[in-house]
PDB file of C-alpha atoms in Angstrom:
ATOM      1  CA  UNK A1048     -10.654  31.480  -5.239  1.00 60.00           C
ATOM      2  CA  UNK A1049     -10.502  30.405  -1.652  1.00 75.00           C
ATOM      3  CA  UNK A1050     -11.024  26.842  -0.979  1.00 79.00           C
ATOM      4  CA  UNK A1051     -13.555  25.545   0.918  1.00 95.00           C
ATOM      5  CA  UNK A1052     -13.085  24.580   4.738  1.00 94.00           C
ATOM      6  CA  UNK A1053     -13.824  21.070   3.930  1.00 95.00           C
ATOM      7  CA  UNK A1054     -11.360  20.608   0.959  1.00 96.00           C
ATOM      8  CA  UNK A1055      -8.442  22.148   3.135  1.00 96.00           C
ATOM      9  CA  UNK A1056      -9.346  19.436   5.965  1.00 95.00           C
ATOM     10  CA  UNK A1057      -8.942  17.040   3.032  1.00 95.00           C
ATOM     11  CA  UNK A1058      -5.824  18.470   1.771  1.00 96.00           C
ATOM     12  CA  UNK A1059      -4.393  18.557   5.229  1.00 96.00           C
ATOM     13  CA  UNK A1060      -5.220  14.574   5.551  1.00 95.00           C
ATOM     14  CA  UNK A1061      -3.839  14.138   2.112  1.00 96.00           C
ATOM     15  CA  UNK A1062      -0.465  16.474   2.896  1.00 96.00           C
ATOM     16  CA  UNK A1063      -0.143  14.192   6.638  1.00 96.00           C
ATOM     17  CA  UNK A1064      -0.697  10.661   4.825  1.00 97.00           C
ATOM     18  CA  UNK A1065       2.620   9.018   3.740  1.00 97.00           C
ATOM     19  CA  UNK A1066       4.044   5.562   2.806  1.00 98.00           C
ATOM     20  CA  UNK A1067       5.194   4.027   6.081  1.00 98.00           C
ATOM     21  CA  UNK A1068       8.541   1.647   5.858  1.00 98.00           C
ATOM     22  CA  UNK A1069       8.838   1.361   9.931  1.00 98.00           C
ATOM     23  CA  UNK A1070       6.456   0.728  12.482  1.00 98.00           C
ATOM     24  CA  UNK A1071       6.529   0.596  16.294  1.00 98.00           C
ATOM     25  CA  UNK A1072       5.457  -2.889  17.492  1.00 97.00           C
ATOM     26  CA  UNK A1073       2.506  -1.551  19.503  1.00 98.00           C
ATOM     27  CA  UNK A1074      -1.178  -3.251  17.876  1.00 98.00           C
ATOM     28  CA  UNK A1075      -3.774  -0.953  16.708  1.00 98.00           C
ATOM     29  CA  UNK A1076      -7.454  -1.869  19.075  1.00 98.00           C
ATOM     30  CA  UNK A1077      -9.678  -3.486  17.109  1.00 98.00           C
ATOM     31  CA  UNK A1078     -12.493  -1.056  17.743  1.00 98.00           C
ATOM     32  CA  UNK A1079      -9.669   1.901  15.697  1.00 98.00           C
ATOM     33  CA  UNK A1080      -9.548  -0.764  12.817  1.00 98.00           C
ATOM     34  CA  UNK A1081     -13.223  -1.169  12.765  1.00 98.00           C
ATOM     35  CA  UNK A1082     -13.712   1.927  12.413  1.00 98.00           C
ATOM     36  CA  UNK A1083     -11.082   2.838   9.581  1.00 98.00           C
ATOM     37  CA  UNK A1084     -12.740  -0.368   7.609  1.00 98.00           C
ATOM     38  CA  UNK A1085     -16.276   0.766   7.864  1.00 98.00           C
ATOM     39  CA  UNK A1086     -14.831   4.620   6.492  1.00 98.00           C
ATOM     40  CA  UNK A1087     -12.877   3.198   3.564  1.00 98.00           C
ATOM     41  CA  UNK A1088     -16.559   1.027   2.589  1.00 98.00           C
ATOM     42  CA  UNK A1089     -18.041   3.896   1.663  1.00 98.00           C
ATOM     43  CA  UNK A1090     -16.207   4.738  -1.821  1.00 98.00           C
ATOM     44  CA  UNK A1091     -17.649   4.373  -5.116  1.00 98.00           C
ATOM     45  CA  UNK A1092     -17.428   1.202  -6.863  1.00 98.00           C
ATOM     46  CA  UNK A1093     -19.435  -0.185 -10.329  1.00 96.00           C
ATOM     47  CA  UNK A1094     -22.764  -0.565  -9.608  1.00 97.00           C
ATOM     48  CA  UNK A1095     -22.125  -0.811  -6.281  1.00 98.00           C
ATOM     49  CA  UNK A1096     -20.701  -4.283  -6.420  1.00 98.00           C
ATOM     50  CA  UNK A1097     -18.430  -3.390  -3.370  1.00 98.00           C
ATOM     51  CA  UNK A1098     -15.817  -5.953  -4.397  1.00 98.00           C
ATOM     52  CA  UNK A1099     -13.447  -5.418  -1.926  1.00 98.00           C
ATOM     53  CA  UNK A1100     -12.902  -8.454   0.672  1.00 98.00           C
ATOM     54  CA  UNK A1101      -9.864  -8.068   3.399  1.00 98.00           C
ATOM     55  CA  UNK A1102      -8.230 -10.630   5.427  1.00 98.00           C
ATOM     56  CA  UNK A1103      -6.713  -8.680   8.438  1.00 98.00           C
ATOM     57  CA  UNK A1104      -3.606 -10.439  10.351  1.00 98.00           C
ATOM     58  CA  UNK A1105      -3.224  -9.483  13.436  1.00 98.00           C
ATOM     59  CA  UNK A1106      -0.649 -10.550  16.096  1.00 97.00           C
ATOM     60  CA  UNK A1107       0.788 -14.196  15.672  1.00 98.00           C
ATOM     61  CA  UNK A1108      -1.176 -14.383  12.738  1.00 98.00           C
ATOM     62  CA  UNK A1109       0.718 -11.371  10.668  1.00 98.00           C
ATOM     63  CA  UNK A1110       4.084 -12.933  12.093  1.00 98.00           C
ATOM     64  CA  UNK A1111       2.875 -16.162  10.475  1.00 98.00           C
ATOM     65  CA  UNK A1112       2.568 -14.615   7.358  1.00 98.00           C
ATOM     66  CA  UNK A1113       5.753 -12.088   7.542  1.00 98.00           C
ATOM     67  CA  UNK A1114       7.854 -15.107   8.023  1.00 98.00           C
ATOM     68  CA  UNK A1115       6.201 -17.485   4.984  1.00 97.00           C
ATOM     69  CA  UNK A1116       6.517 -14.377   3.410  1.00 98.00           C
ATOM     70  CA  UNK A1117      10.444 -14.075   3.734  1.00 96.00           C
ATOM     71  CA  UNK A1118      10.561 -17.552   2.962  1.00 96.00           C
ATOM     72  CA  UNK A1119       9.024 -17.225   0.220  1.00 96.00           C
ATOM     73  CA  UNK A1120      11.115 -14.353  -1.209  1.00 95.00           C
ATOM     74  CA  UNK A1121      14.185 -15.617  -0.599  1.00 92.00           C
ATOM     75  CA  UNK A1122      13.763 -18.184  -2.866  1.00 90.00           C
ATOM     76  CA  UNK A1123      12.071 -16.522  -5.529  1.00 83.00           C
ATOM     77  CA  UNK A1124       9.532 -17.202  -7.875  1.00 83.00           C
ATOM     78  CA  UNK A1125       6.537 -14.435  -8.046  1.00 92.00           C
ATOM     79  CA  UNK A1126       3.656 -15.536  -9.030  1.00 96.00           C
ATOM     80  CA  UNK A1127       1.368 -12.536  -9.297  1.00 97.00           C
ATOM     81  CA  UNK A1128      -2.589 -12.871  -9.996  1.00 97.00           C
ATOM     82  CA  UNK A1129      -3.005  -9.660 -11.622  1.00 95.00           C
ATOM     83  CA  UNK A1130      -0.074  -9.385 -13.932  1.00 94.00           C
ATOM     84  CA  UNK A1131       2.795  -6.585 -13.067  1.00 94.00           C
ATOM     85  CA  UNK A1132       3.294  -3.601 -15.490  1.00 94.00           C
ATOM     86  CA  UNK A1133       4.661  -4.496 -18.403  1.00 95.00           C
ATOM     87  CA  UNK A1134       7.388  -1.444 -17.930  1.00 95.00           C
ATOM     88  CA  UNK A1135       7.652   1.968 -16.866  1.00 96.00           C
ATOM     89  CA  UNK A1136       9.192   4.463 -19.182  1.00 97.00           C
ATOM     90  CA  UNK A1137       9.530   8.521 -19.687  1.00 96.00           C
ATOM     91  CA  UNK A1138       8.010  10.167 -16.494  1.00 96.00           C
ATOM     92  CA  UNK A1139       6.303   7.304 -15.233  1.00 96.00           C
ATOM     93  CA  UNK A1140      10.258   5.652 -15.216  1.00 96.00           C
ATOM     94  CA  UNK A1141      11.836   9.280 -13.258  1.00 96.00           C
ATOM     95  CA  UNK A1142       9.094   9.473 -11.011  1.00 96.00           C
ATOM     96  CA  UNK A1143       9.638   5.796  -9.811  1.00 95.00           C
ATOM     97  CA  UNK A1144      13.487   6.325  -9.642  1.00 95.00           C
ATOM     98  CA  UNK A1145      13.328   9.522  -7.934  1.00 95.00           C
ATOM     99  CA  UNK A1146      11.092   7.364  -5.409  1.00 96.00           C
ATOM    100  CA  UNK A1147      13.691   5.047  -4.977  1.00 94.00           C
ATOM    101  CA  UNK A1148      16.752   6.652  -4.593  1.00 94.00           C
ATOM    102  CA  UNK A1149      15.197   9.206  -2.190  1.00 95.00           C
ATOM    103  CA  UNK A1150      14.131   6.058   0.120  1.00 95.00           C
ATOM    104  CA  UNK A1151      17.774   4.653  -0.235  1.00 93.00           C
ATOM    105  CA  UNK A1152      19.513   7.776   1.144  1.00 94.00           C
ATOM    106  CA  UNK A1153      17.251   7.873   3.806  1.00 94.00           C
ATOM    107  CA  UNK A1154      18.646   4.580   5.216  1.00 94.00           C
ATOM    108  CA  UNK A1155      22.022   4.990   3.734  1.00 94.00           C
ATOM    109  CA  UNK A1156      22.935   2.775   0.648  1.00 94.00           C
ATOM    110  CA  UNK A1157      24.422   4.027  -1.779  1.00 93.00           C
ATOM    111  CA  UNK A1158      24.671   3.403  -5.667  1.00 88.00           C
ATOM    112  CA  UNK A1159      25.627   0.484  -6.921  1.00 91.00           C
ATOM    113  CA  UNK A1160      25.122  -1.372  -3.281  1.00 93.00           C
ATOM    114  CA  UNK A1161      22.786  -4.223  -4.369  1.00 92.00           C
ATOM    115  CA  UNK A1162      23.721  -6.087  -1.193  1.00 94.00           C
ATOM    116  CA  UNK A1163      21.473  -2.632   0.830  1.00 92.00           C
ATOM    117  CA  UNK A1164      19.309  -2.575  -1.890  1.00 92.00           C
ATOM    118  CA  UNK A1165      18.450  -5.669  -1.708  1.00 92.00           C
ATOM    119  CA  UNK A1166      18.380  -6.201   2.390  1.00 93.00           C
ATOM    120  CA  UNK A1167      15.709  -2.977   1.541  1.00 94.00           C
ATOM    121  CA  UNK A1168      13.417  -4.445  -0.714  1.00 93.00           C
ATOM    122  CA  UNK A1169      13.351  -7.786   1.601  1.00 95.00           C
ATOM    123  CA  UNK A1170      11.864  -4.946   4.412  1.00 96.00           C
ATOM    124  CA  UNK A1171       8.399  -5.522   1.922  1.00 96.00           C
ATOM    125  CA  UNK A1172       8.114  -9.190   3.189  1.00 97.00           C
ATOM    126  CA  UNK A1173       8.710  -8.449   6.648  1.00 97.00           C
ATOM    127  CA  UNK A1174       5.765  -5.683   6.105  1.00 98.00           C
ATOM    128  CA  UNK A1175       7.996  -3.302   7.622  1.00 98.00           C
ATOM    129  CA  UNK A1176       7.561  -4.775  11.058  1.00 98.00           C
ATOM    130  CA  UNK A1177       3.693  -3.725  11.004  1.00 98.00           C
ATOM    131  CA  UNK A1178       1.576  -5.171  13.167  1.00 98.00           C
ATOM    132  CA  UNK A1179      -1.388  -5.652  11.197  1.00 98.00           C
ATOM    133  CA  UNK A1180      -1.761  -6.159   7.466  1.00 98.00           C
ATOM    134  CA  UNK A1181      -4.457  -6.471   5.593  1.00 98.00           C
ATOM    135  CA  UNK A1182      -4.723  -8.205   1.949  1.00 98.00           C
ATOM    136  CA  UNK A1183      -6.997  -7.509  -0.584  1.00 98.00           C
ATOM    137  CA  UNK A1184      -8.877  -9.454  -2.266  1.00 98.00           C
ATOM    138  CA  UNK A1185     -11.495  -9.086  -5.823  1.00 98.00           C
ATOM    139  CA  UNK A1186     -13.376 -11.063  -7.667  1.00 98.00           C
ATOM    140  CA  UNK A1187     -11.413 -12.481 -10.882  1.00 98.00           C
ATOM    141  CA  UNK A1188     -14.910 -12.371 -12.823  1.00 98.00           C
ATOM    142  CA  UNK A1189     -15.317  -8.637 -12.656  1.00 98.00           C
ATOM    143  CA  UNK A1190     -11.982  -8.563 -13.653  1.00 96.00           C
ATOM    144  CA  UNK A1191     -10.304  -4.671 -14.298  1.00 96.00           C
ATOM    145  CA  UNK A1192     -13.229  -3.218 -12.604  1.00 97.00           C
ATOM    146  CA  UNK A1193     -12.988  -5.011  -9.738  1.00 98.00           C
ATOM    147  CA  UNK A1194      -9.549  -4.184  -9.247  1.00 97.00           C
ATOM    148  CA  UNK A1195      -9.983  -0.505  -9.977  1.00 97.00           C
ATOM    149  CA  UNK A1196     -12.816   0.153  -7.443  1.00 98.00           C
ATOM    150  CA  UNK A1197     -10.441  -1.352  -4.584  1.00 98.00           C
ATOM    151  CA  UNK A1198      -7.836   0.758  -5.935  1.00 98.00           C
ATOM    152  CA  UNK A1199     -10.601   3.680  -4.292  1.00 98.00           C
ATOM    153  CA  UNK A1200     -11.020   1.371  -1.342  1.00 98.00           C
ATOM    154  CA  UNK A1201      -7.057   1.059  -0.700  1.00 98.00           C
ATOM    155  CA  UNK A1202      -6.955   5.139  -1.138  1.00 98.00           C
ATOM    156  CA  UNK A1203      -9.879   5.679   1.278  1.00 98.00           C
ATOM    157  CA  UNK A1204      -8.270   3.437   3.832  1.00 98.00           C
ATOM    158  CA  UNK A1205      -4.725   5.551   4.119  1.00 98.00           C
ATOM    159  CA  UNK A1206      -6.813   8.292   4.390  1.00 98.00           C
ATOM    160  CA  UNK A1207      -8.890   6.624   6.796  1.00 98.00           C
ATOM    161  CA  UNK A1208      -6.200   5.326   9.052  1.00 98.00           C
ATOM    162  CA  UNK A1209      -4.259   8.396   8.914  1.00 98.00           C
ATOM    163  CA  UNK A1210      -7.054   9.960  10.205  1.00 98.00           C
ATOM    164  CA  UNK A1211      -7.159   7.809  13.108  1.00 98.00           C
ATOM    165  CA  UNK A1212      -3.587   8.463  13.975  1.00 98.00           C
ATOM    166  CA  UNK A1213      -2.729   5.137  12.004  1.00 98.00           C
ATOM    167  CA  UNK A1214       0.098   4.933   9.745  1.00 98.00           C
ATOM    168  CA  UNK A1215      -0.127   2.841   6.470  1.00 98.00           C
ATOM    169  CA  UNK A1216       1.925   1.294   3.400  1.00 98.00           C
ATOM    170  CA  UNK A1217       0.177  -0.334   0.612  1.00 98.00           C
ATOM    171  CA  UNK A1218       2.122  -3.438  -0.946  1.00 98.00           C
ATOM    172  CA  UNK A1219       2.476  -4.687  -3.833  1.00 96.00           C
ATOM    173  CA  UNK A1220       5.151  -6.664  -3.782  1.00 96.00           C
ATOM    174  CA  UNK A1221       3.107  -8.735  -1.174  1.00 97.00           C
ATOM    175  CA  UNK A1222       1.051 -10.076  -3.978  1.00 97.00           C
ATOM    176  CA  UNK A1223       3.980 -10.916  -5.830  1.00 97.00           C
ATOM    177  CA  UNK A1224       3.420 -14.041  -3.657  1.00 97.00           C
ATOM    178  CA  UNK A1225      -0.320 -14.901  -4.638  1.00 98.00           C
ATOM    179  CA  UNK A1226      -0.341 -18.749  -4.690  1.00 97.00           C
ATOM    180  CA  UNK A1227       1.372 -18.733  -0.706  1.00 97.00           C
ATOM    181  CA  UNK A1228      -1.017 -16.019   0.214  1.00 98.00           C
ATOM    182  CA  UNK A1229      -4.318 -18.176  -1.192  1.00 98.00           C
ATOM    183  CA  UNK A1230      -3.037 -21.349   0.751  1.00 98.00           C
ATOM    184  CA  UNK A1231      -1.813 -20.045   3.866  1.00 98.00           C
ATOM    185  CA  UNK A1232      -4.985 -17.836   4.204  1.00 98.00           C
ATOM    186  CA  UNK A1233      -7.344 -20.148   2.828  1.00 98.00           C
ATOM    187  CA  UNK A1234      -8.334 -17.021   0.177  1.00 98.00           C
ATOM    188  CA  UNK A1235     -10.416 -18.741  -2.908  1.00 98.00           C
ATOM    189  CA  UNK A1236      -9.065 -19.148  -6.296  1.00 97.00           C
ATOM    190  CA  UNK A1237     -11.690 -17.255  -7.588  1.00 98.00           C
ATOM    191  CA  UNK A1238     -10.709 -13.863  -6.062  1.00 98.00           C
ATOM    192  CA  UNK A1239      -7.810 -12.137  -7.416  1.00 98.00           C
ATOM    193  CA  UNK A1240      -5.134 -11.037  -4.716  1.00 98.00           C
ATOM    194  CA  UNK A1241      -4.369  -7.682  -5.494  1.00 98.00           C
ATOM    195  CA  UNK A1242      -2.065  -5.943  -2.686  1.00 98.00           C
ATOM    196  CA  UNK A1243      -1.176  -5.750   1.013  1.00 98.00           C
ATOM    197  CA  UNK A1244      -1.713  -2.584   3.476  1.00 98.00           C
ATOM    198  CA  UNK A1245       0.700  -3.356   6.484  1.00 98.00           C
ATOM    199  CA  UNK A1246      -0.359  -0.775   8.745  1.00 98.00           C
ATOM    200  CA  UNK A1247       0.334   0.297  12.401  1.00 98.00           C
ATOM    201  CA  UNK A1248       1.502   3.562  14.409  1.00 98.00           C
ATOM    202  CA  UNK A1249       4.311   4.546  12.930  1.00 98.00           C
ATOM    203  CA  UNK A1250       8.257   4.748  14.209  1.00 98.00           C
ATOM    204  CA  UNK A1251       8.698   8.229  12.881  1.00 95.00           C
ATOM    205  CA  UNK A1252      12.218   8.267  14.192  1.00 97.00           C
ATOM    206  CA  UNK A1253      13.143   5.715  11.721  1.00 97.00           C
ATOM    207  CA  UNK A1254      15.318   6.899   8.589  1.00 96.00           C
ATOM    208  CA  UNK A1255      13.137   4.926   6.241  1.00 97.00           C
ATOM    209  CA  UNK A1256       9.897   7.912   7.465  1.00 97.00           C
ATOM    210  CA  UNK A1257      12.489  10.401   6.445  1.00 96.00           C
ATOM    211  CA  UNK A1258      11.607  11.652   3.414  1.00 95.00           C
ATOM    212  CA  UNK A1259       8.362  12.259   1.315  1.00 96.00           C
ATOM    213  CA  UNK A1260       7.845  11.960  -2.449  1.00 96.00           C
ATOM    214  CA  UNK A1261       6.460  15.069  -4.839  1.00 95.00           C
ATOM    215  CA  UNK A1262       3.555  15.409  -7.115  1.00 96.00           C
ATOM    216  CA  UNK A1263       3.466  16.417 -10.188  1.00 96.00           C
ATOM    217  CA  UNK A1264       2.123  19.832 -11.081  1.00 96.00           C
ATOM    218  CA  UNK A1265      -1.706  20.287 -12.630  1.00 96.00           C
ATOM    219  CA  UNK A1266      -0.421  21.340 -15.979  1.00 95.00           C
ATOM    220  CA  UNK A1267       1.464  18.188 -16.389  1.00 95.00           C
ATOM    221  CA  UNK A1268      -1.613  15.737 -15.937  1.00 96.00           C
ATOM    222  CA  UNK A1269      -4.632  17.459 -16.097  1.00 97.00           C
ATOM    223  CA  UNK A1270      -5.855  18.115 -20.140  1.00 96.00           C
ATOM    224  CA  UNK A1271      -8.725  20.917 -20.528  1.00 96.00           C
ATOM    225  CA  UNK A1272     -10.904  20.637 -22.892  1.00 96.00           C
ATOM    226  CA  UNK A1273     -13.385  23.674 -23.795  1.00 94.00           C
TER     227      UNK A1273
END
C-alpha cells in the first residue's frame, strides 16, 4: 500500500528530528519560537484542559539558569516532582544502554571512564550550550493526565522546531532539580515541573550529533487483536 503524501512529509520530519547534545550559540528570533509554540498547542489533551504552561529562557536569562543549574548538580541532591522510574529492565534496560554507549563513542569515552562519563552527563545542566530552554510545567491536581498530554505537547514541539530548522533536546534530568527551578523561576508549587527542551540551531559538526538511535520494529510493540 503506498503511503499517503502527507504521512511521508511526516515521516520525513520524524526521520530529520533528533536529540541535540550541541548547539551553536546563535538565538532563535522570537517570531520562529512563536511560531513553533503556537504549532505544538494544537495536540490533544483531556478534555481539552491544555495543561501545558512553559517558561522560555532566553539569553542572560538561560545562562542564569545553566549556571544555578551546574551548581546545583555538583552538589547533588535531586529532588524530582514527578517521581523517576522506579527501574528499567529487559528491553526497556538494552534500549537505554544501547542509547548510552552509542552517545559515549561519539565523544570518545570509553568503558569504565566515569571521570568522561560523568563530565557527559554534567553537559545536561549546561543544556548543551542551547540558547533557549524551555521548562514545562502541569498542574499537580490533574496529576498523570496532566503529565501525559504534555508528553504530546513536548513531541509536537521537536517536531515543530525541527520543522522550523530548529534543533531540540528534551531534559529530564533538568527536573531532577525541581525545588531550584520553582524558586529561581518563580514557577508555583502547585504545578508539577516535568522536563526541560533546551533548544537552538544545532552544531552538527559536533561529535555528540554523531550518531542516531533505532526503533524498534512493529512486531515487537504493536499487539493485533482481531
Amino acid at each position: 500500500m503506498d503511503v499517503t503524501p502527507d504521512l511521508q512529509s511526516l515521516n520525513t520530519l520524524f526521520d530529520a528530528r533528533h536529540s541535540c547534545r550541541a548547539f551553536r550559540p546563535e538565538p532563535v528570533p522570537r517570531a520562529v519560537i512563536e511560531d513553533i509554540l503556537r504549532t505544538a498547542q494544537k495536540v490533544p489533551s483531556w478534555c481539552n484542559a491544555q495543561p501545558w504552561k512553559v517558561t522560555v529562557c532566553s539569553g542572560a536569562e538561560a545562562d542564569r539558569v545553566r549556571a544555578a543549574l551546574l551548581k546545583a548538580a555538583e552538589g547533588g541532591g535531586h529532588s524530582p516532582d514527578l517521581p523517576f522510574p522506579d527501574g528499567y529492565s529487559a528491553e526497556y534496560q538494552q534500549r537505554r544502554r544501547d542509547c548510552g554507549w552509542a552517545l559515549y563513542e561519539a565523544v570518545g569515552v570509553q568503558k569504565g571512564d566515569r571521570a568522561g562519563s560523568a563530565r557527559q552527563m554534567m553537559e545536561n545542566y549546561r543544556l548543551f550550550g542551547a540558547p533557549h530552554c524551555a521548562i514545562l510545567s502541569s498542574p499537580a491536581e490533574l496529576g498523570s493526565y496532566g503529565a501525559m498530554d504534555c508528553g504530546g505537547f513536548v513531541a509536537a514541539f521537536t517536531l515543530a522546531a525541527r520543522a522550523a530548522g530548529v534543533a531540540s533536546i528534551p531534559q529530564a534530568a533538568v527536573a531532577s532539580f525541581a525545588p531550584l527551578l520553582h524558586e529561581l523561576l518563580e514557577i508555583p508549587d502547585d504545578r508539577i515541573i516535568l522536563c526541560a527542551i533546551s533548544f537552538g540551531y544545532g552544531d552538527e559538526d559536533h561529535p555528540a550529533n554523531s550518531f542516531r538511535t533505532s526503533r524498534a520494529a512493529l512486531e515487537d510493540f504493536a499487539d493485533w487483536r482481531g
